[in-house]
Short mmCIF file of C-alpha atoms and ligand atoms in Angstrom, two decimals:
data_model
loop_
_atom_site.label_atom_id
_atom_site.label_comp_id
_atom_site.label_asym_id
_atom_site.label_seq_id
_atom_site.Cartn_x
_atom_site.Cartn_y
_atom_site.Cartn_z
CA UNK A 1289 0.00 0.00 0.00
CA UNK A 1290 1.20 3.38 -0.64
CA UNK A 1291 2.38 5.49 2.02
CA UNK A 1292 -0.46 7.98 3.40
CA UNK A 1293 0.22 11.48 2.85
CA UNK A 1294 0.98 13.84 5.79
CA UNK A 1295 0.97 18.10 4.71
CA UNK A 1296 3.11 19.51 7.02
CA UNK A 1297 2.85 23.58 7.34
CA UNK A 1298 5.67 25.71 9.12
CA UNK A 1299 6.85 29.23 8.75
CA UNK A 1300 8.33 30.69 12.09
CA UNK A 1301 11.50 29.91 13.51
CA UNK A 1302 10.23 28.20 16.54
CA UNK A 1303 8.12 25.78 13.97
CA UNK A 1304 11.56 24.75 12.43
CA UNK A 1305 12.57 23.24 15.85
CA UNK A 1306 9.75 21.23 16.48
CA UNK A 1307 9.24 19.85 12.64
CA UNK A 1308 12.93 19.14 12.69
CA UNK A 1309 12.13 16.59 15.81
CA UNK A 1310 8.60 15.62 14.28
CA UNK A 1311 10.29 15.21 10.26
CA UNK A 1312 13.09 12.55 11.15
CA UNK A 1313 10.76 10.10 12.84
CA UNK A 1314 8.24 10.54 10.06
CA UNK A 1315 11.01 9.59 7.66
CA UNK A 1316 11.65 5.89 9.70
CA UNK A 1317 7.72 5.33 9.22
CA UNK A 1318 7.11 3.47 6.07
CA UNK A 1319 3.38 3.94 6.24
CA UNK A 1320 4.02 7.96 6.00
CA UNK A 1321 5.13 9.74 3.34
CA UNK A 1322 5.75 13.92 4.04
CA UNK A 1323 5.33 17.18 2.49
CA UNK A 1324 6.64 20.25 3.90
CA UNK A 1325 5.00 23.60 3.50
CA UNK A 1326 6.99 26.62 4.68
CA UNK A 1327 5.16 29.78 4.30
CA UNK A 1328 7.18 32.09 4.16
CA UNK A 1329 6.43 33.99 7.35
CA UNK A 1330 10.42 33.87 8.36
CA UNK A 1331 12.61 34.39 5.55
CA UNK A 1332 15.72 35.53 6.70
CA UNK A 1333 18.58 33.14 6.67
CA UNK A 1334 19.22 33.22 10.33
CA UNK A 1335 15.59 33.12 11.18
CA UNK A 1336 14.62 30.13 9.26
CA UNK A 1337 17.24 28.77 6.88
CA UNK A 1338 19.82 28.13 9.25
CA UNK A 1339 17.42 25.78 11.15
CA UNK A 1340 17.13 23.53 8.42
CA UNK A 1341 20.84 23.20 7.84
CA UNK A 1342 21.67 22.65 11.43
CA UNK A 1343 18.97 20.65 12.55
CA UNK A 1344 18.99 18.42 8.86
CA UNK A 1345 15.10 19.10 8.17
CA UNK A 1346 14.90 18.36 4.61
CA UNK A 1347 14.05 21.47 2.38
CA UNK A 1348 10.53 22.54 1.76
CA UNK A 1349 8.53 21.14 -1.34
CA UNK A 1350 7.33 24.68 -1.63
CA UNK A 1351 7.85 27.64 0.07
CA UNK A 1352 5.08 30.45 -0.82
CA UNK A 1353 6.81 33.24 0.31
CA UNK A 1354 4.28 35.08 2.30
CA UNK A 1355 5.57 37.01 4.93
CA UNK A 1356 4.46 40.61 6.79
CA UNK A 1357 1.51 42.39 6.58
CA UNK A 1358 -1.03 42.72 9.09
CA UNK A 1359 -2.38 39.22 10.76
CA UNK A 1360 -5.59 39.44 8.56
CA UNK A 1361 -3.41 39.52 5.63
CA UNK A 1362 -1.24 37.93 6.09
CA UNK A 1363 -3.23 35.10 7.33
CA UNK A 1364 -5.85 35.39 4.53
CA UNK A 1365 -2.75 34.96 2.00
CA UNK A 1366 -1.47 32.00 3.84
CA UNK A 1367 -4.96 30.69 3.72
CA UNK A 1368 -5.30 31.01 -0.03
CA UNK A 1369 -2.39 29.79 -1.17
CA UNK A 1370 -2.32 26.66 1.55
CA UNK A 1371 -5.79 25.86 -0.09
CA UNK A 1372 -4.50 25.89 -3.57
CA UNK A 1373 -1.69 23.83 -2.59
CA UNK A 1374 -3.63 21.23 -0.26
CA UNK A 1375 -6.06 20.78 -3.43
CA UNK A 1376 -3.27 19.96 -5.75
CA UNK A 1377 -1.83 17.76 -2.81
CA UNK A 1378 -4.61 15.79 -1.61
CA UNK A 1379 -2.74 14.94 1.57
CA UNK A 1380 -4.44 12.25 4.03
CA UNK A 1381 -3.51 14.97 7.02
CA UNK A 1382 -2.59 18.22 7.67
CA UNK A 1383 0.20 18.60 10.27
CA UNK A 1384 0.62 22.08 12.09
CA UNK A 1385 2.66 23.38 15.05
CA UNK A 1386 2.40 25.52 18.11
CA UNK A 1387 0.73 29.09 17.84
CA UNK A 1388 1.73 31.10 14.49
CA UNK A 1389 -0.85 32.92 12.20
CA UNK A 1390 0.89 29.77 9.44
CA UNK A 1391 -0.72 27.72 12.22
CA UNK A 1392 -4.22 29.20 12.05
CA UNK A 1393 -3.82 29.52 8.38
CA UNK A 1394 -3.24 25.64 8.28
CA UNK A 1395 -5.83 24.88 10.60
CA UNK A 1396 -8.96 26.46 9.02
CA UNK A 1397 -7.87 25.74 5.24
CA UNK A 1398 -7.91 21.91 6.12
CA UNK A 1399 -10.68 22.02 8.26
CA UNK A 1400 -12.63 24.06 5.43
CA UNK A 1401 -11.73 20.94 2.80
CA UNK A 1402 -12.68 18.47 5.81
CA UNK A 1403 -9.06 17.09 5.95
CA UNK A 1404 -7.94 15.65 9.02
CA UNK A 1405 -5.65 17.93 11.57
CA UNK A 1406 -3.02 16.95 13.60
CA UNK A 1407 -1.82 20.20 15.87
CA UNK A 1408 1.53 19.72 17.52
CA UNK A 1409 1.91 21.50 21.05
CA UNK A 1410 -1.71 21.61 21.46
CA UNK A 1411 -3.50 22.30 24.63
CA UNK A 1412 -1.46 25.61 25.62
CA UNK A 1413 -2.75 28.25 27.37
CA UNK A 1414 -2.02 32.03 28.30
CA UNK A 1415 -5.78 32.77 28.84
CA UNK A 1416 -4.70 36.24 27.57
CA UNK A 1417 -6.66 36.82 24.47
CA UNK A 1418 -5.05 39.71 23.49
CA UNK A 1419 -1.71 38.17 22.41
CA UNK A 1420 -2.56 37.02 18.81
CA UNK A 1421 -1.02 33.09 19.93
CA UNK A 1422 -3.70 32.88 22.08
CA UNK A 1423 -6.17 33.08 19.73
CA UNK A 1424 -4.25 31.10 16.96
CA UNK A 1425 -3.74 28.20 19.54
CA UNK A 1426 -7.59 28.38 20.50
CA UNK A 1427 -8.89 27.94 16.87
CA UNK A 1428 -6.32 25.68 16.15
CA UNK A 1429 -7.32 23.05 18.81
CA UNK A 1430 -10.91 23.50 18.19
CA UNK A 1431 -10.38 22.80 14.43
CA UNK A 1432 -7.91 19.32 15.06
CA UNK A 1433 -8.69 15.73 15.43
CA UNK A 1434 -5.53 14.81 16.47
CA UNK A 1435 -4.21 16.83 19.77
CA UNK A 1436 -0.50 16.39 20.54
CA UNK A 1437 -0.16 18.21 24.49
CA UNK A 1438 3.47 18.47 25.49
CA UNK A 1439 1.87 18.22 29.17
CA UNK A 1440 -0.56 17.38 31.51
CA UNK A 1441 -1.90 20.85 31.93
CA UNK A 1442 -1.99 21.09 28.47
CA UNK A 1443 -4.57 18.27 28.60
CA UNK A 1444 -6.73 19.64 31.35
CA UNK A 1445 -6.56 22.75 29.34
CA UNK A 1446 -8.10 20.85 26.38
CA UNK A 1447 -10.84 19.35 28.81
CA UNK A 1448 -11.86 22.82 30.39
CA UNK A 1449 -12.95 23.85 26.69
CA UNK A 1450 -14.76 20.24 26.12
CA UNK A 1451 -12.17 18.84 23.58
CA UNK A 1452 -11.20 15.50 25.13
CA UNK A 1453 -11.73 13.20 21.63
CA UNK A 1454 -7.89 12.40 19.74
CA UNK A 1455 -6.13 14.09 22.72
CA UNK A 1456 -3.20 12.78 23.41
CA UNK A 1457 -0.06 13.60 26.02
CA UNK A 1458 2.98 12.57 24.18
CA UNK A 1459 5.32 14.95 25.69
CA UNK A 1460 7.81 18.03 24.10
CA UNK A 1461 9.04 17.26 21.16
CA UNK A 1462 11.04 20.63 21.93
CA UNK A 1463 12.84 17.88 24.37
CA UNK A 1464 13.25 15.87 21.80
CA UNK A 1465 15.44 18.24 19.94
CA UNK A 1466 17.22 19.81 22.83
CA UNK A 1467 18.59 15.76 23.26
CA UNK A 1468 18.89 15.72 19.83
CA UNK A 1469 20.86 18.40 18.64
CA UNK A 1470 22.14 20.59 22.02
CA UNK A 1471 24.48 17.35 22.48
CA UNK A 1472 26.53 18.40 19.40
CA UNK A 1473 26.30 22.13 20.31
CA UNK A 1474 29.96 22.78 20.24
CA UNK A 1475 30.11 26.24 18.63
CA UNK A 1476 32.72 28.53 19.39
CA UNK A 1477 29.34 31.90 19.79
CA UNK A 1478 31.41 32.04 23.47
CA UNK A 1479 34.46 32.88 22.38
CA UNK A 1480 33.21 35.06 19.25
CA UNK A 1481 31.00 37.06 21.46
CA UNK A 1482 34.06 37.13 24.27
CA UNK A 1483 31.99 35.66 26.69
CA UNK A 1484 33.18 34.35 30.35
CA UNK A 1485 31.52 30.88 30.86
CA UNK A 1486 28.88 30.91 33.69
CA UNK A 1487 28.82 35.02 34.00
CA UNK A 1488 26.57 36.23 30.99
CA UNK A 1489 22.96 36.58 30.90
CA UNK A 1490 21.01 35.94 27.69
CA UNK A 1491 18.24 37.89 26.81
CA UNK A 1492 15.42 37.72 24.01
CA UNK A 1493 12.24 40.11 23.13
CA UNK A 1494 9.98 39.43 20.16
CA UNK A 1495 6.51 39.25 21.31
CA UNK A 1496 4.25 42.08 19.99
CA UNK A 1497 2.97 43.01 23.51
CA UNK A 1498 6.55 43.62 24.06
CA UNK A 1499 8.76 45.50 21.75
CA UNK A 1500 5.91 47.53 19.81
CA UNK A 1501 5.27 49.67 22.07
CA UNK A 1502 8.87 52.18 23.04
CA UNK A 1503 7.78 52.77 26.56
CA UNK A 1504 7.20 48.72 27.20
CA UNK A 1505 10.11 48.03 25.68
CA UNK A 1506 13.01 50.45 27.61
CA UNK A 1507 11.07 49.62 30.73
CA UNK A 1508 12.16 45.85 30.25
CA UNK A 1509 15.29 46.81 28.87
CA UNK A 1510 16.19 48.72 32.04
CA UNK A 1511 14.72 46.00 34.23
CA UNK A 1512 17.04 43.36 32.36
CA UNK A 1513 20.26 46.23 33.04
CA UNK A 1514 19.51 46.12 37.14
CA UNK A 1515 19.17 42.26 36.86
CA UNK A 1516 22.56 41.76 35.03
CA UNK A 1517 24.34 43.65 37.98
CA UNK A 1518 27.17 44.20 35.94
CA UNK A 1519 27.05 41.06 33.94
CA UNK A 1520 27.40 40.60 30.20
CA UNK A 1521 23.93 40.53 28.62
CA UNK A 1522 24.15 38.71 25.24
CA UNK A 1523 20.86 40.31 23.26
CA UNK A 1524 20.75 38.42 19.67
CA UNK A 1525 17.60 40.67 18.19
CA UNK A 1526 14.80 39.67 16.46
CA UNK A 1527 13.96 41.56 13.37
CA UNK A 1528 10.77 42.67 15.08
CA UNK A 1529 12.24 44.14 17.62
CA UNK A 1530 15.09 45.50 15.37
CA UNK A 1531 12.55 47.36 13.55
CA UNK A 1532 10.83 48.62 16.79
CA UNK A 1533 14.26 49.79 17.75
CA UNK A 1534 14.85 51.52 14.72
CA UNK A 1535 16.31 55.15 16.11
CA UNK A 1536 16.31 54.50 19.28
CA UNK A 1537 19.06 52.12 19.51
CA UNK A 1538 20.42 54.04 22.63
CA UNK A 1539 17.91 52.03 24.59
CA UNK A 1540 20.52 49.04 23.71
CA UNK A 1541 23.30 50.73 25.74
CA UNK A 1542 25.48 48.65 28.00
CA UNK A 1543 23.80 45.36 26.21
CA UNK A 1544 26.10 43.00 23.62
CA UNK A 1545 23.52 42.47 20.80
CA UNK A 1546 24.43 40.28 17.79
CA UNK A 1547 22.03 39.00 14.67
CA UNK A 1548 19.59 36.10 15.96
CA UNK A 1549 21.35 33.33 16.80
CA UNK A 1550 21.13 29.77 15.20
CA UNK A 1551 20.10 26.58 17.07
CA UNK A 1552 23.35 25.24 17.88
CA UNK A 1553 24.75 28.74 19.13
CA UNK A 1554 21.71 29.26 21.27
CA UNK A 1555 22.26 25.86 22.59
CA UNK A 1556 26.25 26.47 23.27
CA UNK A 1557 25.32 29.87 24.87
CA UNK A 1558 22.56 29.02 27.54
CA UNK A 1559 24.68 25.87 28.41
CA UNK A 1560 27.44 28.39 30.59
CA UNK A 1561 24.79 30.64 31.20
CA UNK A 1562 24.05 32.75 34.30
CA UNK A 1563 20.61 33.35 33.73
CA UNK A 1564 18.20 33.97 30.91
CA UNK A 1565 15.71 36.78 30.59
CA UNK A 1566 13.03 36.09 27.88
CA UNK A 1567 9.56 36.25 26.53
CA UNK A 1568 9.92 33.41 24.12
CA UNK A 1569 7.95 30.42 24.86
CA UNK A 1570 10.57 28.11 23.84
CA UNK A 1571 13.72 29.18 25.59
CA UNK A 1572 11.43 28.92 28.95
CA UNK A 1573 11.92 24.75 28.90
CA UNK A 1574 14.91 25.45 26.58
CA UNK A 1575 16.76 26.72 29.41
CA UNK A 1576 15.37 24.79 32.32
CA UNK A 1577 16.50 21.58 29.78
CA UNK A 1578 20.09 22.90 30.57
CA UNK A 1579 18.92 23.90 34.25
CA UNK A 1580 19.66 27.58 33.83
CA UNK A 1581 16.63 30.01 36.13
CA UNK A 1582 15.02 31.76 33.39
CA UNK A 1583 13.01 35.44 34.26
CA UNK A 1584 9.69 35.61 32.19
CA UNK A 1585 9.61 39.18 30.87
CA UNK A 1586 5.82 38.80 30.39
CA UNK A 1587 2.48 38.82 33.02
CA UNK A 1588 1.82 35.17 32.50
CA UNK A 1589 3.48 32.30 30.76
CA UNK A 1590 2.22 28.67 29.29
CA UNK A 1591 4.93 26.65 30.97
CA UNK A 1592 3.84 26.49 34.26
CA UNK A 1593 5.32 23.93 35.22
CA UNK A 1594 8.89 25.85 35.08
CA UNK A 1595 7.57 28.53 37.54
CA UNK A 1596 5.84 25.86 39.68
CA UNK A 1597 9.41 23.63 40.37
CA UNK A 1598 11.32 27.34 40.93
CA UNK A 1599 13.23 27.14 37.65
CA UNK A 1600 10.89 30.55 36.12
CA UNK A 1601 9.33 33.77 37.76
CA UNK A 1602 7.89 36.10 35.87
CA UNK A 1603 9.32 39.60 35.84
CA UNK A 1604 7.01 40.95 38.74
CA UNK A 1605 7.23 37.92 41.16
CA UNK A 1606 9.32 39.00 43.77
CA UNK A 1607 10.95 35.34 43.92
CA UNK A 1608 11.54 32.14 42.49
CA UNK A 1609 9.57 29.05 44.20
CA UNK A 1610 11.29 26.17 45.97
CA UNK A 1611 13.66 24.37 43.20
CA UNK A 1612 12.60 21.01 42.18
CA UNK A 1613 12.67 18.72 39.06
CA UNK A 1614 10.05 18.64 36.53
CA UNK A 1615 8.82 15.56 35.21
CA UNK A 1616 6.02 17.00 32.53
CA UNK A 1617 7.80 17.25 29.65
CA UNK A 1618 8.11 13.09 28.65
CA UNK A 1619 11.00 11.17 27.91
CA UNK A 1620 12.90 12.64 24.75
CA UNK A 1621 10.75 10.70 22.44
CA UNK A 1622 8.07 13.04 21.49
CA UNK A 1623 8.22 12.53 17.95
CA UNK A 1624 7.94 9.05 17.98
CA UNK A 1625 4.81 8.86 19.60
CA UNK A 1626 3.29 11.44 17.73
CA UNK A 1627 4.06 9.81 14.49
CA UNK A 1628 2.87 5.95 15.90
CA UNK A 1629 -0.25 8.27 16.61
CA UNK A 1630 -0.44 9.59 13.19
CA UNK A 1631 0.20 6.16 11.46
CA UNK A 1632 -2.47 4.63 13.54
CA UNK A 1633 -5.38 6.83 12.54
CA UNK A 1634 -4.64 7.17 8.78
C1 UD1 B 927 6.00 35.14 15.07
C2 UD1 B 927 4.82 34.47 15.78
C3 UD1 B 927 5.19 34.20 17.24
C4 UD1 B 927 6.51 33.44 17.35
C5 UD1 B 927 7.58 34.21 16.60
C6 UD1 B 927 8.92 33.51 16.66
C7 UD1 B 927 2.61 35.10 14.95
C8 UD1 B 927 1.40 35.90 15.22
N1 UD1 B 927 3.64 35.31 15.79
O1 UD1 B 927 6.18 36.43 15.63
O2 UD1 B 927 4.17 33.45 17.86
O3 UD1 B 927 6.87 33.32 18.72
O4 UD1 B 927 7.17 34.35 15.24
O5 UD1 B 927 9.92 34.31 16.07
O6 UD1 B 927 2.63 34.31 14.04
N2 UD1 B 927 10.70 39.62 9.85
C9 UD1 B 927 11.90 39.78 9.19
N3 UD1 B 927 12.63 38.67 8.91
C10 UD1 B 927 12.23 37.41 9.27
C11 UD1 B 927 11.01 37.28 9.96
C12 UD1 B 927 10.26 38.39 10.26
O7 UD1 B 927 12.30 40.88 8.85
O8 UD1 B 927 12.93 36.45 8.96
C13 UD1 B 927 9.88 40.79 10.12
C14 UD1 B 927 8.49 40.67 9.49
O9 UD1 B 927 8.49 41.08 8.17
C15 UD1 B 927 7.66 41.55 10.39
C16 UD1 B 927 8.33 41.35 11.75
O10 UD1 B 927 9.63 40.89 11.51
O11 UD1 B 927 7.74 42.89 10.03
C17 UD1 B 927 7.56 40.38 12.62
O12 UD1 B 927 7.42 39.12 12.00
P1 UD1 B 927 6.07 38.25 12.16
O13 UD1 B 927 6.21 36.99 11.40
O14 UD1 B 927 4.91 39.11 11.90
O15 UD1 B 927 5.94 37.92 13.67
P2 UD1 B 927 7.00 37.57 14.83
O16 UD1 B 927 7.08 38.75 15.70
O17 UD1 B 927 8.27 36.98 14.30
#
């Protein structure tokens, strides 16, 4: 029998990561065949193409180049050219990931031509419905038959809103990757950046609640300053935030920025790291994976787990909670199970 045909869709950098886990255990299934979709919605080579040379994701089928705008357009795009291509296709499933507006895009075209979905990291929860994630992630879930939660409070999440049919807790494939790849993370990004191991802080910003607004922004930047106390802060800056900062770079004073960072230098960088300050969902469990504290620059997170066993605070808790291990986030073999899963029901 031929394989089945699984339409995967990705655009953002943090979608790279988790299809680069999800992509090499779909290749050892003979009853699965692949098709990548990228996009478009990160296009610059050290926001997207980098991933798929260090992390060996084989290159898109197609990539359709649709990128900025505002989310109804850019979404609407994404929508009409994912239809187009998912007609011409005929895949057996449609495979998305985490919380992008290439996510929702994904979502609702398939569900429009009643094709299966499969939603990777579902489950996930701000309950802040003015981040645009939150909503993505929402209408994602509610539009998949197939619901991969990296946790358990992912699942409970899933049952508050009635969805408890194809929901499944297979773990983080984001694990899965970290064992993967942060193994053979032996860049030289400390010595290039002139770093001193175990004395640096990293920081990222990207989220629009963030870095759009000037005030928001220099307030966190300022906040990150007193929390260095004199350390290094390594600051590799997204191109949203670039653009935010766009003549008002002295709000970067005292801070070592650099271009965004590829996986293996990330990798290398929060293994000697102090401390990381971030709003990135990822680097949350990225840097609890290498047991570094992390500092939340937002007024919630999803990973609660990491601020539960004292390894996160946000940036207004006053302290971090007693230190313990977590156990939530499975056992490295995310992928795997997700892909059994996938096999299963096609
Ligand atoms: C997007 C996701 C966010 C994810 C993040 C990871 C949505 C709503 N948000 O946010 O959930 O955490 O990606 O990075 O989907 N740009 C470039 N070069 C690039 C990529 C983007 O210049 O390679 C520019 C875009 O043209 C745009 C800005 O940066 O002007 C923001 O990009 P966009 O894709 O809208 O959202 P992100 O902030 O990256």
């Amino acid at each position: 029998m031929a394989p089945a045909k699984v339409l995967s869709v990705v655009g953002a950098r943090p979608q790279f990561v988790k299809a680069a886990a999800v992509s090499r255990a779909m290749a050892a299934e003979p009853r699965l065949a692949e098709v990548m979709i990228h996009t478009g919605q990160h296009f610059d080579r050290e926001m997207s193409a980098v991933f798929f040379d260090e992390l060996a994701i084989p290159p898109p089928a197609i990539n359709l180049g649709i990128a900025g705008g505002g989310h109804g357009a850019m979404t609407g795009r994404m929508l009409e050219a994912l239809e187009r291509v998912m007609l011409a296709e005929r895949p057996a499933l449609v495979l998305i990931y985490g919380d992008t507006n290439s996510t929702l895009a994904g979502a609702l075209a398939a569900a429009k031509l009643h094709l299966p979905v499969a939603h990777v990291e579902a489950g996930l929860r701000s309950f802040n419905r003015r981040m645009p994630e939150e909503i993505n992630r929402v209408l994602a879930d509610h539009l998949s038959a197939l619901l991969f939660c990296p946790t358990p409070t992912a699942v409970a999440n899933l049952a508050r809103e009635g969805i408890t049919a194809g929901v499944h807790d297979v773990g983080d494939v984001m694990y899965d990757a970290t064992l993967h790849a942060a193994a053979r993370a032996r860049t030289d990004v400390i010595d290039r950046l002139g770093l001193a191991p175990g004395e640096y802080l990293v920081l990222t910003l990207h989220r629009a609640e963030n870095v759009d607004d000037p005030a928001r922004l220099a307030a966190l930047l300022d906040y990150v300053r007193d929390l260095a106390a004199g350390r290094t802060v390594v600051f590799p800056v997204h191109p949203r935030t670039r653009k935010a900062l766009a003549g008002g770079e002295d709000a970067l004073a005292g801070l070592t920025t650099c271009a965004p960072l590829g996986y293996l230098d990330m990798h290398r960088l929060l293994a000697d790291a102090a401390l990381v300050a971030t709003d990135s969902g990822g680097l949350q469990k990225e840097a609890y994976f290498h047991r570094v504290s992390v500092v939340t620059l937002r007024e919630e997170t999803e990973w609660v787990e990491t601020v539960e066993a004292g390894w996160n605070r946000l940036w207004r808790a006053p302290d971090y909670a007693p230190r313990r291990e977590i156990d939530a986030y499975g056992d490295g073999r995310a992928a795997e199970a997700i892909v059994a899963r996938i096999a299963a029901a096609l």
